[in-house]
Amino acid sequence: MNGKKHPDTIHSPNKRARRGYQSDASFRPAIACVGIDFGTSRTGFAYAFMDRQDEIFCREPGGQEPGKTLTNLLLTRDEEFIAFGSRAREEYYEGDPSALFFENFKMLLNEVDGGSYPVVSALNGREASLRTVLAHSLKYVKDEAMATLNRCSAVEIKADQVKWVVTVPAIWSDCAKAMMRKAALDAALIKEETSQLLQLALEPEAACMVCERENVCLRAGDQFMVVDCGGGTIDITMSCVHSCNPLSLDELAAPSGGPWGSTYVDREFEKFILELLGEQAFNCSKESVVWIEVLRTWEAVKNSFDPKGLAKVAFSNLNGGVQGGMSMGTGEGASGRSGGRVINLAPLLVLNNLQLEPLVQAFNQKHPDKPLQIRMMTAVMLPNELIMSFFAPVLRNITRHISRLISSHRIDYIFVVGGFAESKVLQENLKFNFEACDRRIVVPTRPSLAVVRGAVMFQLSQGERFRSRIARFTYGCDILEPFDPFDRRHRDRKLHFKTEEGKMVPYVRIFNPLVLKGTRMSPSFEVTQAQFESVEDSQDMCDFDILASVEEEVQNIEDAKTIGSVGVKLKAGQEAALSLSFGKTEIQATAMNLTTGEKSRAVIDWGFDSV
Ligand SMILES: Nc1ncnc2c1ncn2[C@@H]1O[C@H](COP(=O)(O)OP(=O)(O)OP(=O)(O)O)[C@@H](O)[C@H]1O
Ligand SMILES: [Mg+2]
């Protein structure tokens, strides 16, 4: 077939909108910069004025503290806004039980692959679109940020005089990141989706700016890892310092991590309550507002939990694979401390008409190694062994993952940031496993605010910090090739028949790679492939579907997802080329007719307009 490739115009699944970058309609110089860390469990914002860039302030939305508030949203049953943050939790607890209370919804964003927004379940089981929930939440944070800026400014500041930075997990798909931009548009942070007043920053990359400025003086050649330990994910980036002042970095590997954040420790606690109360009572409790109160108490226990003096036993057991629980002493725990580990179960017992004593007896019989003690008739004191077992699965996953990463890369510093990084258990675990004479673990003073402060620093520092990045996926397009029974890639593929000179010729649709996963890319990286021609004489357009896959070598086209499309006019006998260029956050695809010189460009659109 003369090495020619035929873009598959016949089986393009869906044609997506094509858009180019637009400039902001009414450009005015920015007066301030606001970073929003919209986390799975906590949300905060930070800001700086352009004329005083050294002073970065953090604020809890709805409060005065330099912190983050809960990512909780309360809507009326007609989906009107009531409250966001800890206020949402309090109002739900005190108010109308038919209102819609949402938490932990950010993680759903990474589960979509382009079709439509998923629905989110409220605590009472009612559902709403994730788009609505995100828009209300971001709008609240934006309004809070604008009110804060205006409180301390002599002139009135409008949203389009602010440079916005919204942080996203580095391990998110490009698609999930694009949804965040849409949410920012819905919340009126920006007026056009492509506005350059909004920048998305990767959470660990933003945090690394704070670590670098405050904690260590990095030198050229140093290699470091940033571990962002949040509520939902552990998000890891690894970089090598190319040069300092200004800091310029090479990415050592594509970001990685997993769903091992602090809320997974909470899930283990929930499993414990399920076992203690039984399924029926547990389900009934979870739908009730009193459940929120139990979680609040557990949060306090979790956050203050300190396994001091027990780390050696605990963590070496963990590395050996803690299947059967931790052996860290008995009764009140080897530390002998008992305060701060009591959970009041009275509301759950009343709700379900249960007595605590038989429940505790049954639990202790099954788990003599981590016995519960009853306090004041309706509360239980959790032994250290039990609390450690809630942490064990996430610690095990984090340890395994970091071990794998440092076995293939020299790492001089591990910066640990995020709210979960405040945990003594996590800090001790990382120190025990990874601190060495040539490797330091560094936790900044307020690790939970490193991402949001770093987001502002990231935006203010202007230039691109990264000299090179690693491709997260294998990118390519689909083509039709004449069927070759001796070609491994063609075996067991569905055949498409075309009429050529009166004969039926079989073709197969295959994945044609353009960029392989793991390829090192500079900020202006571009790849072009030519020799595409149309299959049918009657064809007058050449449409390329752009595909991405997590596989490095894509054997089956079904392993790749369509992420966009671009087309150009092309008649029989003419040749087309396709280019992909990788900017900071989006991919641009260009189709060219090499015979006529005509070009068409598309910023990959993820196809959410169907919502
Ligand atoms: N001392 C502590 N021990 C254990 N967990 C903690 C502690 N302090 C805070 N956390 C947990 O950290 C989480 C909040 O951290 P952070 O604000 O970094 O997460 P997030 O940004 O909401 O999540 P993500 O980055 O995954 O989207 C909460 O789940 C909270 O319970
Ligand atoms: Mg976070």
XYZ file of C-alpha atoms and ligand atoms in Angstrom:
643
model
C 0.000 0.000 0.000
C 2.989 2.251 -0.700
C 3.402 3.166 2.956
C 0.311 5.355 2.704
C -2.017 5.683 5.633
C -5.727 6.190 5.493
C -7.315 8.132 8.314
C -10.495 6.386 9.176
C -13.194 8.797 8.105
C -15.890 6.189 7.962
C -15.757 4.961 11.517
C -14.989 8.170 13.389
C -17.205 7.644 16.454
C -18.032 11.264 17.154
C -17.068 14.562 15.712
C -16.179 17.017 18.385
C -16.245 20.768 18.343
C -13.078 22.473 17.256
C -11.936 25.599 18.964
C -8.908 27.786 18.861
C -7.551 29.964 21.632
C -9.339 33.234 22.090
C -7.870 36.180 23.851
C -9.787 37.677 26.745
C -12.372 40.041 25.359
C -11.642 43.065 27.496
C -8.084 42.747 28.715
C -7.233 44.756 31.805
C -4.001 44.446 33.766
C -4.327 42.032 36.674
C -4.361 43.616 40.130
C -4.169 40.397 42.131
C -3.525 36.705 41.834
C -5.709 34.090 43.570
C -4.854 30.422 43.932
C -7.624 27.947 44.747
C -6.817 24.534 46.175
C -10.101 22.755 45.651
C -9.357 19.543 47.499
C -11.202 16.282 47.947
C -11.799 16.998 51.587
C -10.609 20.588 52.152
C -10.668 23.791 50.135
C -8.698 26.968 50.595
C -7.533 29.990 48.699
C -4.464 32.205 48.798
C -3.866 35.608 47.255
C -1.267 38.244 46.587
C -1.442 41.714 45.093
C 0.666 42.291 42.004
C 2.435 45.275 43.579
C 3.320 43.300 46.760
C 4.141 39.878 45.419
C 6.246 38.756 48.393
C 3.226 38.747 50.692
C 1.035 35.707 50.100
C -2.028 35.357 52.337
C -4.062 32.176 52.835
C -7.740 32.139 53.802
C -10.266 29.562 54.777
C -13.344 30.296 52.597
C -16.060 31.567 54.933
C -13.610 32.185 57.793
C -10.753 34.412 58.830
C -8.160 31.706 59.483
C -5.200 30.971 57.219
C -6.406 27.436 56.552
C -8.735 25.280 54.500
C -12.397 24.548 55.099
C -14.256 21.307 54.431
C -15.168 20.640 50.795
C -18.809 20.202 51.809
C -21.766 21.714 49.989
C -25.357 22.117 51.109
C -28.124 22.790 48.572
C -31.886 23.012 48.911
C -33.812 20.145 47.388
C -34.272 22.450 44.351
C -30.478 22.649 44.074
C -30.245 26.250 45.300
C -27.134 27.179 47.284
C -27.375 27.145 51.096
C -23.804 26.867 52.384
C -20.284 25.649 51.684
C -17.512 24.451 53.996
C -17.858 23.603 57.671
C -20.931 25.857 57.713
C -22.608 23.471 55.250
C -21.994 20.626 57.674
C -23.291 22.576 60.662
C -26.418 23.817 58.863
C -27.239 20.342 57.637
C -26.808 18.991 61.142
C -29.157 21.612 62.577
C -31.548 22.149 59.678
C -33.730 20.516 57.028
C -32.880 16.796 56.538
C -34.305 16.886 52.996
C -31.541 19.330 51.953
C -28.764 17.968 49.767
C -25.444 17.557 51.566
C -22.424 16.631 49.416
C -18.865 15.636 50.327
C -15.974 13.799 48.653
C -17.263 14.644 45.171
C -14.004 15.881 43.622
C -12.687 12.349 43.116
C -15.584 11.624 40.729
C -14.002 14.010 38.237
C -11.244 11.577 37.446
C -13.704 8.802 36.753
C -15.247 10.456 33.704
C -13.807 9.915 30.283
C -15.431 12.609 28.248
C -19.065 11.631 27.745
C -21.079 13.411 30.374
C -20.840 14.644 33.930
C -21.568 11.924 36.466
C -24.197 12.337 39.145
C -23.228 12.792 42.788
C -25.235 11.278 45.609
C -26.139 13.514 48.518
C -25.958 12.066 52.022
C -29.724 11.425 51.973
C -29.443 9.471 48.725
C -30.788 12.213 46.397
C -28.698 12.925 43.318
C -27.433 16.004 41.451
C -25.119 16.532 38.504
C -21.447 16.903 39.401
C -21.445 19.982 37.162
C -24.014 21.726 39.378
C -22.199 20.731 42.561
C -18.828 21.947 41.253
C -20.251 25.216 39.927
C -21.916 26.119 43.262
C -18.755 25.212 45.192
C -16.283 27.118 43.039
C -18.600 30.109 42.791
C -18.734 30.330 46.575
C -14.932 30.222 46.829
C -14.610 32.801 44.067
C -17.081 35.153 45.786
C -15.225 34.729 49.079
C -11.907 35.495 47.391
C -13.321 38.576 45.658
C -14.845 39.838 48.929
C -11.507 39.341 50.703
C -9.553 41.155 47.970
C -12.027 44.032 47.930
C -11.977 44.369 51.714
C -8.313 45.288 51.613
C -8.211 47.273 48.390
C -8.758 50.999 47.928
C -10.188 50.437 44.429
C -12.887 47.978 43.430
C -11.446 44.808 41.910
C -13.449 42.766 39.366
C -12.977 39.053 38.685
C -11.415 39.795 35.291
C -8.651 41.790 37.006
C -7.530 38.683 38.828
C -5.202 35.942 37.620
C -6.727 32.693 38.811
C -4.861 29.477 39.468
C -6.831 26.336 40.243
C -4.801 23.343 41.347
C -5.456 19.829 40.052
C -3.893 16.492 41.011
C -0.917 15.678 38.778
C -2.196 12.140 38.257
C -5.510 13.339 36.836
C -6.250 12.619 33.201
C -6.154 15.504 30.722
C -9.898 15.045 30.487
C -10.489 15.623 34.211
C -8.297 18.739 34.064
C -10.394 20.044 31.163
C -13.534 19.554 33.263
C -12.046 21.728 35.973
C -11.648 24.543 33.407
C -15.320 24.146 32.478
C -16.267 24.303 36.142
C -14.299 27.567 36.456
C -16.298 28.959 33.544
C -19.598 27.839 35.115
C -18.555 29.552 38.346
C -17.724 32.783 36.436
C -14.057 32.847 37.421
C -13.504 33.443 33.721
C -15.765 34.614 30.900
C -14.429 32.348 28.150
C -13.379 28.782 28.546
C -10.026 29.414 26.900
C -9.290 32.521 28.985
C -5.639 32.900 29.808
C -6.580 34.528 33.102
C -6.999 30.992 34.417
C -4.119 28.619 34.801
C -4.366 25.055 36.025
C -1.393 24.066 38.190
C -0.427 20.562 39.199
C -0.718 20.239 42.980
C 2.718 18.764 43.800
C 4.408 21.106 41.323
C 2.813 24.103 43.019
C 3.840 22.805 46.451
C 7.432 22.297 45.360
C 7.784 26.076 44.940
C 7.120 26.541 48.665
C 9.485 23.740 49.691
C 12.219 25.074 47.488
C 11.903 28.636 48.762
C 11.504 27.862 52.453
C 13.172 24.608 53.283
C 16.183 23.775 51.214
C 18.576 25.464 48.929
C 18.439 23.230 45.892
C 21.502 22.915 43.677
C 21.815 22.002 40.012
C 21.744 18.230 39.656
C 19.675 17.643 42.839
C 16.807 15.233 42.343
C 13.698 15.478 44.490
C 10.266 14.008 44.961
C 7.150 15.902 46.084
C 4.567 13.701 47.792
C 1.246 15.544 48.110
C -0.712 13.635 50.724
C -4.280 14.852 50.557
C -7.667 13.544 51.539
C -8.281 11.605 48.331
C -5.000 11.002 46.586
C -1.300 10.676 47.119
C 0.120 12.552 44.184
C 3.824 12.302 43.385
C 6.107 14.201 41.026
C 9.858 13.744 40.651
C 12.142 16.396 39.240
C 15.781 17.114 38.614
C 17.122 20.639 39.075
C 18.576 21.784 35.771
C 19.547 25.214 37.049
C 18.735 27.483 39.989
C 17.846 31.136 39.894
C 15.551 31.045 38.080
C 14.672 27.504 39.013
C 14.429 25.275 35.970
C 13.428 21.634 36.290
C 13.376 18.463 34.226
C 10.621 16.017 35.050
C 12.199 12.681 35.992
C 9.118 10.561 35.352
C 5.419 11.053 34.675
C 3.453 11.870 37.863
C 2.163 8.883 39.733
C 0.307 7.999 42.887
C -3.008 6.551 43.842
C -6.154 6.706 45.956
C -4.389 6.422 49.301
C -5.300 9.742 50.927
C -6.486 10.267 54.481
C -10.177 9.682 53.648
C -9.245 6.032 52.986
C -8.213 5.835 56.640
C -11.741 7.111 57.383
C -13.166 4.328 55.229
C -11.415 1.743 57.400
C -12.990 3.413 60.425
C -16.386 3.124 58.697
C -15.759 -0.579 58.112
C -15.105 -0.903 61.835
C -18.426 0.791 62.714
C -20.152 -1.470 60.169
C -18.717 -4.536 61.872
C -19.595 -3.237 65.328
C -23.204 -2.200 64.620
C -24.153 -4.640 61.858
C -25.215 -3.779 58.336
C -28.770 -2.641 58.960
C -27.918 -0.251 61.782
C -24.860 1.007 59.893
C -26.867 1.834 56.751
C -29.532 3.575 58.793
C -26.845 5.571 60.653
C -25.082 6.681 57.483
C -28.209 8.275 56.113
C -28.756 10.199 59.329
C -27.278 13.567 60.256
C -25.808 12.090 63.446
C -23.297 10.263 61.260
C -21.640 13.591 60.571
C -21.099 14.041 64.287
C -19.473 10.612 64.591
C -17.145 11.433 61.692
C -16.224 14.721 63.316
C -15.180 12.900 66.496
C -13.248 10.338 64.485
C -11.447 13.115 62.582
C -10.196 14.539 65.886
C -9.012 11.079 67.007
C -7.276 10.443 63.677
C -5.569 13.824 63.494
C -4.162 13.718 67.007
C -3.088 10.086 66.813
C 0.589 9.778 67.585
C 2.241 6.348 67.637
C 5.313 7.786 69.410
C 7.805 5.186 70.481
C 6.014 2.489 68.579
C 7.192 3.325 65.117
C 9.888 0.657 64.866
C 7.603 -2.258 65.724
C 4.656 -0.861 63.831
C 6.380 0.023 60.596
C 8.594 -3.033 60.309
C 5.440 -5.122 60.696
C 3.828 -3.012 58.039
C 6.605 -3.648 55.558
C 6.350 -7.359 56.157
C 2.699 -7.096 55.096
C 0.355 -6.407 57.949
C -2.360 -8.894 57.223
C -3.148 -9.895 60.762
C -2.998 -6.519 62.525
C -0.175 -4.730 64.283
C 1.509 -5.991 67.393
C 2.279 -2.850 69.308
C 1.613 -3.624 72.904
C -1.702 -4.356 74.586
C -4.649 -2.717 76.284
C -4.148 1.006 76.327
C -1.285 0.659 73.841
C 2.408 0.562 74.551
C 2.501 4.335 74.928
C 0.061 4.020 77.810
C -1.865 7.067 76.588
C -5.607 6.744 76.484
C -6.804 10.304 75.884
C -8.139 11.374 72.501
C -9.173 7.914 71.372
C -12.762 7.867 72.598
C -15.690 7.810 70.191
C -19.126 8.629 71.509
C -21.610 6.226 69.925
C -24.685 7.387 71.905
C -26.500 8.967 68.935
C -26.055 5.825 66.831
C -27.187 3.556 69.661
C -30.311 5.655 70.285
C -31.098 5.866 66.569
C -30.925 2.088 66.194
C -32.204 1.161 69.628
C -29.032 -0.797 70.468
C -27.073 -1.602 73.653
C -23.326 -1.113 73.488
C -22.147 -3.907 75.784
C -23.169 -6.946 73.670
C -21.794 -5.270 70.543
C -18.407 -4.666 72.193
C -18.323 -8.183 73.626
C -18.937 -9.692 70.175
C -16.249 -7.464 68.634
C -13.656 -8.269 71.306
C -14.251 -11.988 70.949
C -13.424 -11.725 67.273
C -10.490 -9.354 67.794
C -8.767 -10.188 71.084
C -5.606 -8.461 69.776
C -7.310 -5.037 69.596
C -10.006 -4.984 72.275
C -12.398 -2.073 72.719
C -13.092 -0.597 76.141
C -16.448 0.903 77.077
C -16.390 4.411 78.504
C -19.402 6.137 80.157
C -21.821 3.392 78.953
C -22.161 4.729 75.406
C -18.633 5.464 74.200
C -15.776 3.203 73.124
C -12.068 3.740 73.532
C -10.157 2.555 70.475
C -6.850 0.789 71.207
C -3.757 1.984 69.332
C -3.608 -1.355 67.516
C -7.048 -0.778 66.041
C -6.307 2.800 64.956
C -3.042 1.667 63.370
C -4.931 -1.008 61.457
C -7.071 1.770 59.904
C -3.879 3.459 58.667
C -2.212 0.216 57.580
C -3.650 -0.227 54.033
C -2.808 3.318 52.892
C 0.631 3.277 54.536
C 1.381 -0.032 52.867
C 0.376 1.281 49.440
C 2.322 4.532 49.861
C 5.440 2.690 51.080
C 5.357 0.190 48.233
C 4.848 2.876 45.638
C 7.644 5.171 46.862
C 9.995 2.177 47.224
C 9.388 1.322 43.593
C 10.049 4.900 42.492
C 13.283 5.341 44.422
C 14.583 1.977 43.265
C 14.788 3.399 39.746
C 15.702 7.048 40.504
C 18.241 8.653 42.820
C 16.272 10.987 45.102
C 18.021 13.484 47.410
C 14.948 15.061 49.021
C 11.404 13.888 49.630
C 9.107 16.872 50.270
C 5.946 15.785 52.050
C 3.002 18.201 51.760
C -0.812 18.187 52.031
C -3.089 17.875 55.066
C -2.329 14.196 55.568
C 1.354 15.177 55.855
C 0.420 16.647 59.283
C -0.097 13.060 60.450
C 2.572 11.844 62.872
C 1.855 8.280 61.734
C 2.567 9.107 58.115
C 5.629 11.221 58.927
C 7.119 8.472 61.115
C 6.385 5.848 58.481
C 8.138 7.827 55.746
C 11.126 8.607 57.979
C 11.431 5.003 59.079
C 11.374 3.667 55.533
C 13.051 6.313 53.431
C 15.281 8.648 55.449
C 18.921 7.800 54.779
C 22.285 9.551 55.074
C 21.963 10.776 51.489
C 18.191 11.363 51.454
C 16.206 13.790 53.570
C 12.493 13.871 54.304
C 11.313 17.478 54.475
C 7.893 18.537 55.808
C 7.241 22.315 55.520
C 5.825 24.204 58.522
C 2.201 24.198 57.313
C 2.156 21.262 54.868
C -1.601 21.567 54.316
C -1.147 25.086 52.871
C 1.866 24.355 50.645
C -0.265 23.624 47.563
C -2.388 26.771 47.758
C 0.527 29.090 48.565
C 2.602 27.426 45.875
C -0.223 27.973 43.374
C 0.100 31.744 43.804
C 3.901 31.568 43.618
C 3.573 29.440 40.493
C 1.430 32.058 38.760
C 3.553 34.997 39.935
C 6.806 33.406 38.840
C 5.506 33.656 35.267
C 7.920 31.575 33.180
C 7.576 27.843 32.638
C 9.518 26.035 35.384
C 9.705 22.818 33.497
C 12.302 22.485 30.771
C 10.967 19.065 29.897
C 8.086 16.798 30.811
C 7.334 13.128 30.251
C 4.337 12.081 28.099
C 1.610 10.616 30.350
C -0.027 8.625 27.553
C 0.674 7.208 24.129
C -1.031 9.521 21.636
C -1.974 8.694 18.066
C -4.780 8.574 15.513
C -6.820 5.799 13.958
C -6.139 4.712 10.391
C -7.411 2.092 7.973
C -4.783 -0.244 6.567
C -5.345 -2.881 3.875
C -5.707 -6.212 5.657
C -2.473 -8.231 5.757
C -2.940 -11.772 7.149
C 0.798 -11.886 8.071
C 0.679 -8.653 10.125
C 0.306 -9.469 13.842
C -1.603 -6.212 14.446
C -4.255 -7.179 11.922
C -5.080 -10.566 13.385
C -8.580 -11.071 14.801
C -9.560 -7.549 13.780
C -12.940 -6.660 12.337
C -12.714 -6.226 8.548
C -14.095 -3.192 6.683
C -14.619 -3.636 2.920
C -14.071 -0.975 0.273
C -14.746 -1.254 -3.406
C -11.546 -0.676 -5.436
C -11.596 -1.146 -9.206
C -14.678 -3.295 -8.906
C -13.156 -5.544 -6.199
C -14.005 -5.715 -2.472
C -10.739 -4.951 -0.595
C -10.576 -5.705 3.172
C -9.217 -3.046 5.563
C -8.604 -3.028 9.305
C -8.844 -0.066 11.691
C -5.686 0.199 13.762
C -3.970 2.591 16.160
C -1.261 4.702 14.534
C 1.126 6.027 17.249
C 2.464 9.585 17.161
C 3.962 10.016 20.653
C 4.858 7.131 22.947
C 4.132 7.225 26.670
C 7.325 8.147 28.533
C 8.701 10.369 25.725
C 10.580 13.407 27.063
C 8.937 16.574 25.716
C 10.138 20.184 25.843
C 7.437 22.886 26.331
C 7.348 23.426 22.539
C 7.342 19.714 21.663
C 5.626 18.955 18.360
C 5.386 15.813 16.295
C 4.274 15.597 12.654
C 3.445 12.591 10.502
C 2.710 12.753 6.770
C 1.670 10.255 4.086
C -2.006 10.152 4.956
C -4.388 9.804 2.010
C -8.113 9.243 1.653
C -9.437 5.738 1.244
C -12.407 6.381 -1.007
C -12.287 8.378 -4.241
C -15.583 9.999 -3.292
C -14.135 11.358 -0.018
C -13.457 15.104 0.178
C -12.530 15.424 3.889
C -9.810 13.767 5.863
C -10.862 13.493 9.505
C -8.396 12.378 12.145
C -9.611 11.021 15.434
C -6.992 11.736 18.107
C -6.596 8.847 20.523
C -4.770 8.364 23.830
C -3.925 5.220 25.725
C -2.293 4.339 29.020
C -0.503 1.473 27.223
C 2.943 2.268 25.851
C 2.455 -0.066 22.887
C -1.157 -0.036 21.792
C -1.938 -3.456 20.331
C -5.712 -3.053 20.212
C -7.323 0.184 19.169
C -9.994 -0.505 21.808
C -7.306 0.179 24.460
C -7.187 3.821 23.330
C -9.808 6.503 23.925
C -10.885 9.157 21.440
C -9.957 12.506 22.953
C -10.772 14.794 20.015
C -10.687 15.181 16.271
C -9.408 17.460 13.534
C -10.107 17.437 9.795
C -8.941 19.083 6.581
C -10.252 19.073 2.986
C -8.506 16.326 1.003
C -9.310 14.928 -2.456
C -8.209 11.594 -3.898
C -4.506 11.643 -4.811
C -3.635 14.411 -2.326
C -1.527 13.884 0.807
C -2.263 15.004 4.359
C -0.148 15.385 7.499
C -1.099 15.473 11.161
C 0.765 17.363 13.912
C 0.295 17.238 17.658
C 1.839 19.924 19.833
C 1.871 19.765 23.586
C 1.458 23.037 25.450
C 1.367 23.458 29.219
C -2.051 21.943 29.777
C -3.705 21.260 26.442
C -2.879 19.503 23.219
C -3.216 21.179 19.819
C -3.848 19.030 16.767
C -3.215 20.373 13.251
C -4.291 18.639 10.046
C -2.623 19.839 6.824
C -3.301 19.206 3.176
C 0.297 19.021 1.906
C -0.863 19.459 -1.688
C -2.898 22.662 -1.223
C -1.212 23.936 1.953
C -4.604 24.234 3.701
C -4.462 23.784 7.490
C -6.997 23.234 10.216
C -6.280 23.368 13.913
C -8.126 22.082 16.971
C -7.567 22.464 20.667
C -8.673 19.095 21.880
C -12.225 19.392 23.093
C -13.385 16.716 25.453
C -16.981 16.657 24.302
C -18.801 17.717 27.452
C -21.166 19.937 25.479
C -23.644 17.103 25.287
C -24.450 17.640 28.965
N -2.964 15.048 61.554
C -3.607 14.428 60.562
N -3.603 13.079 60.512
C -4.244 12.414 59.511
N -4.936 13.035 58.537
C -4.974 14.376 58.560
C -4.330 15.152 59.580
N -4.572 16.458 59.345
C -5.346 16.510 58.246
N -5.581 15.267 57.782
C -6.398 14.864 56.630
O -5.896 15.498 55.487
C -6.975 15.677 54.579
C -6.962 17.089 54.084
O -5.730 17.317 53.449
P -5.670 18.215 52.161
O -6.338 19.500 52.436
O -4.276 18.243 51.670
O -6.535 17.297 51.214
P -7.303 17.710 49.903
O -6.532 18.755 49.198
O -8.700 18.015 50.282
O -7.296 16.327 49.105
P -6.725 15.978 47.649
O -5.417 16.690 47.520
O -6.573 14.494 47.686
O -7.776 16.432 46.711
C -8.260 15.347 55.314
O -8.723 14.077 54.892
C -7.829 15.324 56.764
O -8.597 14.391 57.518
Mg -4.887 18.574 47.876
